[in-house]
PDB file of C-alpha atoms and ligand atoms in Angstrom:
ATOM      1  CA  MET A1026      48.685  -1.653 -23.891  1.00 51.00           C
ATOM      2  CA  ARG A1027      48.583  -3.786 -27.016  1.00 60.00           C
ATOM      3  CA  LYS A1028      51.744  -5.811 -27.549  1.00 62.00           C
ATOM      4  CA  MET A1029      54.373  -3.488 -29.730  1.00 66.00           C
ATOM      5  CA  ASP A1030      52.192  -0.338 -29.036  1.00 76.00           C
ATOM      6  CA  PHE A1031      55.270   1.300 -27.627  1.00 72.00           C
ATOM      7  CA  MET A1032      56.931   0.919 -31.061  1.00 70.00           C
ATOM      8  CA  ARG A1033      54.377   3.428 -32.709  1.00 77.00           C
ATOM      9  CA  GLY A1034      56.028   6.377 -33.926  1.00 82.00           C
ATOM     10  CA  LEU A1035      59.346   5.230 -33.988  1.00 87.00           C
ATOM     11  CA  GLU A1036      61.551   4.766 -36.863  1.00 89.00           C
ATOM     12  CA  ARG A1037      63.212   1.477 -37.921  1.00 92.00           C
ATOM     13  CA  TYR A1038      66.697   1.372 -39.007  1.00 94.00           C
ATOM     14  CA  THR A1039      68.099  -1.743 -40.372  1.00 95.00           C
ATOM     15  CA  LEU A1040      71.874  -2.344 -39.894  1.00 95.00           C
ATOM     16  CA  THR A1041      74.220  -5.255 -40.368  1.00 96.00           C
ATOM     17  CA  TYR A1042      76.850  -6.140 -37.722  1.00 95.00           C
ATOM     18  CA  CYS A1043      79.803  -6.585 -40.008  1.00 95.00           C
ATOM     19  CA  GLN A1044      79.530  -2.754 -40.685  1.00 96.00           C
ATOM     20  CA  TYR A1045      80.603  -2.487 -36.974  1.00 95.00           C
ATOM     21  CA  GLY A1046      83.562  -4.848 -37.050  1.00 93.00           C
ATOM     22  CA  ASP A1047      81.873  -8.084 -36.827  1.00 92.00           C
ATOM     23  CA  THR A1048      82.803 -11.057 -38.905  1.00 91.00           C
ATOM     24  CA  ARG A1049      79.001 -11.910 -39.403  1.00 89.00           C
ATOM     25  CA  MET A1050      76.508  -9.945 -41.386  1.00 92.00           C
ATOM     26  CA  LYS A1051      73.732 -10.481 -39.180  1.00 90.00           C
ATOM     27  CA  PRO A1052      71.069  -7.844 -40.062  1.00 93.00           C
ATOM     28  CA  THR A1053      69.585  -6.107 -37.073  1.00 93.00           C
ATOM     29  CA  ASP A1054      66.537  -4.055 -36.907  1.00 93.00           C
ATOM     30  CA  ILE A1055      66.711  -1.129 -34.420  1.00 92.00           C
ATOM     31  CA  TRP A1056      64.011   1.149 -33.575  1.00 90.00           C
ATOM     32  CA  THR A1057      64.479   4.533 -32.033  1.00 90.00           C
ATOM     33  CA  ASN A1058      62.868   7.924 -31.697  1.00 89.00           C
ATOM     34  CA  HIS A1059      66.270   9.447 -32.303  1.00 88.00           C
ATOM     35  CA  PRO A1060      65.905  11.989 -35.207  1.00 86.00           C
ATOM     36  CA  ASN A1061      69.301  11.094 -36.826  1.00 88.00           C
ATOM     37  CA  PRO A1062      71.050   7.934 -35.356  1.00 92.00           C
ATOM     38  CA  LYS A1063      73.575   7.973 -38.255  1.00 93.00           C
ATOM     39  CA  PHE A1064      73.774   4.241 -38.533  1.00 95.00           C
ATOM     40  CA  LEU A1065      75.960   2.891 -41.327  1.00 95.00           C
ATOM     41  CA  PRO A1066      73.970   1.609 -43.963  1.00 94.00           C
ATOM     42  CA  PRO A1067      73.445  -2.139 -44.128  1.00 96.00           C
ATOM     43  CA  CYS A1068      75.463  -4.269 -46.667  1.00 96.00           C
ATOM     44  CA  LYS A1069      74.287  -6.891 -49.020  1.00 93.00           C
ATOM     45  CA  ASN A1070      74.475 -10.588 -49.368  1.00 91.00           C
ATOM     46  CA  GLY A1071      77.718 -11.593 -50.826  1.00 90.00           C
ATOM     47  CA  ASP A1072      79.616  -8.401 -49.937  1.00 93.00           C
ATOM     48  CA  PRO A1073      83.152  -8.816 -48.845  1.00 93.00           C
ATOM     49  CA  CYS A1074      82.747  -7.223 -45.540  1.00 94.00           C
ATOM     50  CA  HIS A1075      81.449 -10.494 -43.593  1.00 93.00           C
ATOM     51  CA  VAL A1076      81.956 -14.047 -43.957  1.00 88.00           C
ATOM     52  CA  SER A1077      79.476 -15.809 -46.076  1.00 76.00           C
ATOM     53  CA  ALA A1078      77.503 -18.294 -44.118  1.00 63.00           C
ATOM     54  CA  PRO A1079      76.015 -20.812 -46.301  1.00 62.00           C
ATOM     55  CA  ARG A1080      73.358 -23.159 -44.616  1.00 60.00           C
ATOM     56  CA  GLY A1081      75.341 -25.806 -42.860  1.00 57.00           C
ATOM     57  CA  ALA A1082      78.659 -23.733 -42.747  1.00 53.00           C
ATOM     58  CA  LYS A1083      80.441 -23.398 -39.493  1.00 55.00           C
ATOM     59  CA  THR A1084      81.088 -19.686 -39.888  1.00 54.00           C
ATOM     60  CA  GLY A1085      78.414 -17.252 -39.168  1.00 53.00           C
ATOM     61  CA  THR A1086      75.984 -17.100 -36.384  1.00 58.00           C
ATOM     62  CA  GLN A1087      74.846 -20.721 -36.654  1.00 56.00           C
ATOM     63  CA  GLY A1088      78.528 -21.825 -36.222  1.00 55.00           C
ATOM     64  CA  LEU A1089      79.207 -19.785 -33.228  1.00 55.00           C
ATOM     65  CA  LYS A1090      78.970 -21.601 -29.856  1.00 60.00           C
ATOM     66  CA  GLY A1091      77.182 -20.439 -26.892  1.00 62.00           C
ATOM     67  CA  LEU A1092      74.251 -17.718 -26.433  1.00 57.00           C
ATOM     68  CA  VAL A1093      76.560 -15.142 -25.295  1.00 61.00           C
ATOM     69  CA  GLU A1094      78.481 -15.275 -28.498  1.00 64.00           C
ATOM     70  CA  ARG A1095      75.401 -15.306 -30.794  1.00 62.00           C
ATOM     71  CA  SER A1096      73.700 -12.576 -28.818  1.00 69.00           C
ATOM     72  CA  ARG A1097      76.693 -10.180 -28.471  1.00 76.00           C
ATOM     73  CA  ILE A1098      76.472  -6.853 -30.157  1.00 84.00           C
ATOM     74  CA  PRO A1099      79.644  -5.658 -31.681  1.00 89.00           C
ATOM     75  CA  GLU A1100      81.584  -3.095 -29.687  1.00 90.00           C
ATOM     76  CA  ALA A1101      81.799  -0.503 -32.334  1.00 93.00           C
ATOM     77  CA  LEU A1102      77.909  -0.528 -32.404  1.00 93.00           C
ATOM     78  CA  CYS A1103      77.559  -0.005 -28.643  1.00 92.00           C
ATOM     79  CA  GLU A1104      79.856   2.771 -28.878  1.00 93.00           C
ATOM     80  CA  HIS A1105      78.089   4.427 -31.886  1.00 94.00           C
ATOM     81  CA  ILE A1106      74.650   4.019 -29.878  1.00 91.00           C
ATOM     82  CA  VAL A1107      76.123   5.495 -26.840  1.00 91.00           C
ATOM     83  CA  ASP A1108      77.823   8.338 -28.620  1.00 92.00           C
ATOM     84  CA  THR A1109      74.840   9.070 -30.604  1.00 90.00           C
ATOM     85  CA  CYS A1110      72.767   9.181 -27.054  1.00 88.00           C
ATOM     86  CA  GLU A1111      75.201  11.421 -25.443  1.00 90.00           C
ATOM     87  CA  GLU A1112      75.283  13.828 -28.331  1.00 86.00           C
ATOM     88  CA  GLN A1113      71.369  13.890 -28.293  1.00 79.00           C
ATOM     89  CA  LEU A1114      71.457  14.529 -24.437  1.00 81.00           C
ATOM     90  CA  SER A1115      74.040  17.494 -25.153  1.00 77.00           C
ATOM     91  CA  PHE A1116      71.491  18.913 -27.832  1.00 62.00           C
ATOM     92  CA  ARG A1117      68.844  19.435 -25.104  1.00 58.00           C
ATOM     93  CA  LYS A1118      71.036  21.253 -22.771  1.00 53.00           C
TER      94      LYS A1118
HETATM   95 ZN1  LIG B 943      78.723  -7.242 -44.806  1.00 85.44          ZN
END
């Protein structure tokens, strides 16, 4: 299997963590075969929903200490994904 072949046919959705309660914008791509995952639309640079993180600033991803903090997924996003998957499963019953 060629690298990335498993992504073929999957839809890509872009979202930003701040839409799920994080203070950082952190744009994130998610691939899913779910027909309608209903992710919140991403915001734009400069929107008030996240802390602005200019180069060298101590806010934002670069200012957070530790890999765990940097790779943490906002709880609200986790819950949304779980809810969406459970909804999908219930459609199949
Ligand atoms: Zn934002």
